[in-house]
Amino acid sequence: MLKLFKRYEKLMIQILLAMMAIAIGLATLDFGWFLFQSIAAPPILLLNADQLLEVFSLFMLIIIGIELLESIINTYLSKGRPHFEVVLSVAIIAIARKVIILDIKTTDSVSLFGIAAIILSLTVGYYFMKQSHPEDGYSPDLDPTKDQKPPQ
């Protein structure tokens, strides 16, 4: 039964991987089209602040997608184990995207402190992950696929 579940899990991951690759490809095409339209519209080769924010937002969204794709490939298909450094990296990139597109003038201070707390906790977690497992970010203690042996 466990072998059947593992095969099913691998099939689902491969399907998700294909869908993610398609989504990233389409997002890249959309980004390119948006950028072309923005710089081709008068005034030519000039972007206003809103357009720049949109460009940065789309760019970061594609980077997050690529990191997720890499995470799926590295974690499940290549190694068959969690790679927590990649998960933390993707989370840091995602919150960085949020900060880049954030409108400081309309965001309340509680939300800003919340975002700051998230950034701090992610970077501290990343630091400790690198300190405890500097070679590849893999934590055998947190690996659910690792065979558990009773203590002796």
C-alpha positions as protocol buffer text, in pm:
chain_id: "A"
residue {
  index: 1
  type: MET
  ca { x: 0 y: 0 z: 0 }
}
residue {
  index: 2
  type: LEU
  ca { x: 287 y: 237 z: 82 }
}
residue {
  index: 3
  type: LYS
  ca { x: 451 y: 171 z: -257 }
}
residue {
  index: 4
  type: LEU
  ca { x: 123 y: 250 z: -431 }
}
residue {
  index: 5
  type: PHE
  ca { x: 92 y: 575 z: -239 }
}
residue {
  index: 6
  type: LYS
  ca { x: 453 y: 671 z: -324 }
}
residue {
  index: 7
  type: ARG
  ca { x: 388 y: 612 z: -695 }
}
residue {
  index: 8
  type: TYR
  ca { x: 67 y: 814 z: -675 }
}
residue {
  index: 9
  type: GLU
  ca { x: 251 y: 1093 z: -493 }
}
residue {
  index: 10
  type: LYS
  ca { x: 527 y: 1098 z: -756 }
}
residue {
  index: 11
  type: LEU
  ca { x: 269 y: 1111 z: -1038 }
}
residue {
  index: 12
  type: MET
  ca { x: 86 y: 1402 z: -872 }
}
residue {
  index: 13
  type: ILE
  ca { x: 415 y: 1587 z: -824 }
}
residue {
  index: 14
  type: GLN
  ca { x: 505 y: 1536 z: -1190 }
}
residue {
  index: 15
  type: ILE
  ca { x: 165 y: 1670 z: -1296 }
}
residue {
  index: 16
  type: LEU
  ca { x: 206 y: 1970 z: -1066 }
}
residue {
  index: 17
  type: LEU
  ca { x: 556 y: 2024 z: -1206 }
}
residue {
  index: 18
  type: ALA
  ca { x: 422 y: 2032 z: -1563 }
}
residue {
  index: 19
  type: MET
  ca { x: 142 y: 2270 z: -1468 }
}
residue {
  index: 20
  type: MET
  ca { x: 387 y: 2497 z: -1282 }
}
residue {
  index: 21
  type: ALA
  ca { x: 620 y: 2504 z: -1584 }
}
residue {
  index: 22
  type: ILE
  ca { x: 328 y: 2601 z: -1810 }
}
residue {
  index: 23
  type: ALA
  ca { x: 218 y: 2871 z: -1566 }
}
residue {
  index: 24
  type: ILE
  ca { x: 571 y: 3015 z: -1546 }
}
residue {
  index: 25
  type: GLY
  ca { x: 601 y: 3014 z: -1924 }
}
residue {
  index: 26
  type: LEU
  ca { x: 269 y: 3194 z: -1966 }
}
residue {
  index: 27
  type: ALA
  ca { x: 355 y: 3442 z: -1691 }
}
residue {
  index: 28
  type: THR
  ca { x: 687 y: 3517 z: -1862 }
}
residue {
  index: 29
  type: LEU
  ca { x: 509 y: 3578 z: -2194 }
}
residue {
  index: 30
  type: ASP
  ca { x: 256 y: 3803 z: -2017 }
}
residue {
  index: 31
  type: PHE
  ca { x: 540 y: 3992 z: -1847 }
}
residue {
  index: 32
  type: GLY
  ca { x: 720 y: 4040 z: -2179 }
}
residue {
  index: 33
  type: TRP
  ca { x: 402 y: 4161 z: -2349 }
}
residue {
  index: 34
  type: PHE
  ca { x: 325 y: 4403 z: -2063 }
}
residue {
  index: 35
  type: LEU
  ca { x: 681 y: 4539 z: -2070 }
}
residue {
  index: 36
  type: PHE
  ca { x: 670 y: 4582 z: -2449 }
}
residue {
  index: 37
  type: GLN
  ca { x: 334 y: 4762 z: -2433 }
}
residue {
  index: 38
  type: SER
  ca { x: 454 y: 4984 z: -2148 }
}
residue {
  index: 39
  type: ILE
  ca { x: 773 y: 5099 z: -2318 }
}
residue {
  index: 40
  type: ALA
  ca { x: 613 y: 5128 z: -2664 }
}
residue {
  index: 41
  type: ALA
  ca { x: 332 y: 5355 z: -2542 }
}
residue {
  index: 42
  type: PRO
  ca { x: 393 y: 5731 z: -2543 }
}
residue {
  index: 43
  type: PRO
  ca { x: 614 y: 5857 z: -2391 }
}
residue {
  index: 44
  type: ILE
  ca { x: 828 y: 5591 z: -2557 }
}
residue {
  index: 45
  type: LEU
  ca { x: 1086 y: 5412 z: -2336 }
}
residue {
  index: 46
  type: LEU
  ca { x: 959 y: 5581 z: -2020 }
}
residue {
  index: 47
  type: LEU
  ca { x: 770 y: 5409 z: -1740 }
}
residue {
  index: 48
  type: ASN
  ca { x: 579 y: 5586 z: -1467 }
}
residue {
  index: 49
  type: ALA
  ca { x: 592 y: 5475 z: -1103 }
}
residue {
  index: 50
  type: ASP
  ca { x: 282 y: 5256 z: -1128 }
}
residue {
  index: 51
  type: GLN
  ca { x: 418 y: 5080 z: -1435 }
}
residue {
  index: 52
  type: LEU
  ca { x: 753 y: 5023 z: -1263 }
}
residue {
  index: 53
  type: LEU
  ca { x: 578 y: 4871 z: -962 }
}
residue {
  index: 54
  type: GLU
  ca { x: 382 y: 4643 z: -1195 }
}
residue {
  index: 55
  type: VAL
  ca { x: 703 y: 4541 z: -1375 }
}
residue {
  index: 56
  type: PHE
  ca { x: 877 y: 4460 z: -1047 }
}
residue {
  index: 57
  type: SER
  ca { x: 571 y: 4275 z: -918 }
}
residue {
  index: 58
  type: LEU
  ca { x: 543 y: 4056 z: -1228 }
}
residue {
  index: 59
  type: PHE
  ca { x: 917 y: 3993 z: -1231 }
}
residue {
  index: 60
  type: MET
  ca { x: 920 y: 3886 z: -866 }
}
residue {
  index: 61
  type: LEU
  ca { x: 615 y: 3668 z: -922 }
}
residue {
  index: 62
  type: ILE
  ca { x: 799 y: 3483 z: -1201 }
}
residue {
  index: 63
  type: ILE
  ca { x: 1108 y: 3445 z: -980 }
}
residue {
  index: 64
  type: ILE
  ca { x: 890 y: 3297 z: -704 }
}
residue {
  index: 65
  type: GLY
  ca { x: 743 y: 3054 z: -955 }
}
residue {
  index: 66
  type: ILE
  ca { x: 1088 y: 2950 z: -1072 }
}
residue {
  index: 67
  type: GLU
  ca { x: 1200 y: 2897 z: -712 }
}
residue {
  index: 68
  type: LEU
  ca { x: 891 y: 2685 z: -644 }
}
residue {
  index: 69
  type: LEU
  ca { x: 962 y: 2482 z: -957 }
}
residue {
  index: 70
  type: GLU
  ca { x: 1321 y: 2431 z: -844 }
}
residue {
  index: 71
  type: SER
  ca { x: 1196 y: 2336 z: -498 }
}
residue {
  index: 72
  type: ILE
  ca { x: 965 y: 2070 z: -642 }
}
residue {
  index: 73
  type: ILE
  ca { x: 1240 y: 1929 z: -861 }
}
residue {
  index: 74
  type: ASN
  ca { x: 1507 y: 1930 z: -589 }
}
residue {
  index: 75
  type: THR
  ca { x: 1286 y: 1821 z: -305 }
}
residue {
  index: 76
  type: TYR
  ca { x: 1068 y: 1548 z: -442 }
}
residue {
  index: 77
  type: LEU
  ca { x: 1199 y: 1428 z: -774 }
}
residue {
  index: 78
  type: SER
  ca { x: 1577 y: 1441 z: -727 }
}
residue {
  index: 79
  type: LYS
  ca { x: 1633 y: 1383 z: -358 }
}
residue {
  index: 80
  type: GLY
  ca { x: 1301 y: 1253 z: -233 }
}
residue {
  index: 81
  type: ARG
  ca { x: 1333 y: 1454 z: 85 }
}
residue {
  index: 82
  type: PRO
  ca { x: 1247 y: 1801 z: 216 }
}
residue {
  index: 83
  type: HIS
  ca { x: 1490 y: 2081 z: 139 }
}
residue {
  index: 84
  type: PHE
  ca { x: 1401 y: 2344 z: 395 }
}
residue {
  index: 85
  type: GLU
  ca { x: 1653 y: 2601 z: 275 }
}
residue {
  index: 86
  type: VAL
  ca { x: 1465 y: 2627 z: -55 }
}
residue {
  index: 87
  type: VAL
  ca { x: 1132 y: 2663 z: 124 }
}
residue {
  index: 88
  type: LEU
  ca { x: 1270 y: 2946 z: 338 }
}
residue {
  index: 89
  type: SER
  ca { x: 1427 y: 3111 z: 32 }
}
residue {
  index: 90
  type: VAL
  ca { x: 1097 y: 3105 z: -155 }
}
residue {
  index: 91
  type: ALA
  ca { x: 920 y: 3254 z: 148 }
}
residue {
  index: 92
  type: ILE
  ca { x: 1181 y: 3531 z: 174 }
}
residue {
  index: 93
  type: ILE
  ca { x: 1145 y: 3611 z: -196 }
}
residue {
  index: 94
  type: ALA
  ca { x: 765 y: 3616 z: -163 }
}
residue {
  index: 95
  type: ILE
  ca { x: 773 y: 3859 z: 128 }
}
residue {
  index: 96
  type: ALA
  ca { x: 1031 y: 4070 z: -58 }
}
residue {
  index: 97
  type: ARG
  ca { x: 785 y: 4093 z: -347 }
}
residue {
  index: 98
  type: LYS
  ca { x: 518 y: 4208 z: -105 }
}
residue {
  index: 99
  type: VAL
  ca { x: 750 y: 4477 z: 32 }
}
residue {
  index: 100
  type: ILE
  ca { x: 843 y: 4596 z: -319 }
}
residue {
  index: 101
  type: ILE
  ca { x: 482 y: 4644 z: -428 }
}
residue {
  index: 102
  type: LEU
  ca { x: 361 y: 4772 z: -89 }
}
residue {
  index: 103
  type: ASP
  ca { x: 214 y: 5122 z: -80 }
}
residue {
  index: 104
  type: ILE
  ca { x: 359 y: 5265 z: 240 }
}
residue {
  index: 105
  type: LYS
  ca { x: 121 y: 5563 z: 234 }
}
residue {
  index: 106
  type: THR
  ca { x: -193 y: 5349 z: 260 }
}
residue {
  index: 107
  type: THR
  ca { x: -60 y: 5063 z: 475 }
}
residue {
  index: 108
  type: ASP
  ca { x: -122 y: 5087 z: 848 }
}
residue {
  index: 109
  type: SER
  ca { x: 160 y: 5055 z: 1099 }
}
residue {
  index: 110
  type: VAL
  ca { x: 34 y: 4723 z: 1240 }
}
residue {
  index: 111
  type: SER
  ca { x: 65 y: 4562 z: 897 }
}
residue {
  index: 112
  type: LEU
  ca { x: 415 y: 4706 z: 855 }
}
residue {
  index: 113
  type: PHE
  ca { x: 521 y: 4565 z: 1192 }
}
residue {
  index: 114
  type: GLY
  ca { x: 368 y: 4230 z: 1095 }
}
residue {
  index: 115
  type: ILE
  ca { x: 564 y: 4222 z: 771 }
}
residue {
  index: 116
  type: ALA
  ca { x: 879 y: 4319 z: 961 }
}
residue {
  index: 117
  type: ALA
  ca { x: 818 y: 4033 z: 1206 }
}
residue {
  index: 118
  type: ILE
  ca { x: 774 y: 3787 z: 918 }
}
residue {
  index: 119
  type: ILE
  ca { x: 1096 y: 3906 z: 754 }
}
residue {
  index: 120
  type: LEU
  ca { x: 1284 y: 3880 z: 1084 }
}
residue {
  index: 121
  type: SER
  ca { x: 1154 y: 3531 z: 1162 }
}
residue {
  index: 122
  type: LEU
  ca { x: 1229 y: 3401 z: 812 }
}
residue {
  index: 123
  type: THR
  ca { x: 1582 y: 3539 z: 808 }
}
residue {
  index: 124
  type: VAL
  ca { x: 1655 y: 3413 z: 1159 }
}
residue {
  index: 125
  type: GLY
  ca { x: 1519 y: 3072 z: 1060 }
}
residue {
  index: 126
  type: TYR
  ca { x: 1733 y: 3074 z: 746 }
}
residue {
  index: 127
  type: TYR
  ca { x: 2040 y: 3172 z: 950 }
}
residue {
  index: 128
  type: PHE
  ca { x: 1988 y: 2889 z: 1199 }
}
residue {
  index: 129
  type: MET
  ca { x: 1920 y: 2642 z: 918 }
}
residue {
  index: 130
  type: LYS
  ca { x: 2249 y: 2737 z: 754 }
}
residue {
  index: 131
  type: GLN
  ca { x: 2432 y: 2715 z: 1087 }
}
residue {
  index: 132
  type: SER
  ca { x: 2301 y: 2369 z: 1166 }
}
residue {
  index: 133
  type: HIS
  ca { x: 2326 y: 2228 z: 810 }
}
residue {
  index: 134
  type: PRO
  ca { x: 2563 y: 2445 z: 605 }
}
residue {
  index: 135
  type: GLU
  ca { x: 2614 y: 2186 z: 330 }
}
residue {
  index: 136
  type: ASP
  ca { x: 2270 y: 2178 z: 169 }
}
residue {
  index: 137
  type: GLY
  ca { x: 1997 y: 2303 z: 401 }
}
residue {
  index: 138
  type: TYR
  ca { x: 1870 y: 1950 z: 458 }
}
residue {
  index: 139
  type: SER
  ca { x: 1753 y: 1872 z: 808 }
}
residue {
  index: 140
  type: PRO
  ca { x: 1744 y: 1497 z: 877 }
}
residue {
  index: 141
  type: ASP
  ca { x: 1567 y: 1557 z: 1208 }
}
residue {
  index: 142
  type: LEU
  ca { x: 1269 y: 1709 z: 1025 }
}
residue {
  index: 143
  type: ASP
  ca { x: 1257 y: 1459 z: 738 }
}
residue {
  index: 144
  type: PRO
  ca { x: 922 y: 1274 z: 746 }
}
residue {
  index: 145
  type: THR
  ca { x: 1053 y: 1012 z: 501 }
}
residue {
  index: 146
  type: LYS
  ca { x: 1344 y: 918 z: 726 }
}
residue {
  index: 147
  type: ASP
  ca { x: 1313 y: 580 z: 894 }
}
residue {
  index: 148
  type: GLN
  ca { x: 1248 y: 631 z: 1262 }
}
residue {
  index: 149
  type: LYS
  ca { x: 1450 y: 403 z: 1485 }
}
residue {
  index: 150
  type: PRO
  ca { x: 1367 y: 369 z: 1853 }
}
residue {
  index: 151
  type: PRO
  ca { x: 1625 y: 520 z: 2090 }
}
residue {
  index: 152
  type: GLN
  ca { x: 1860 y: 273 z: 2254 }
}
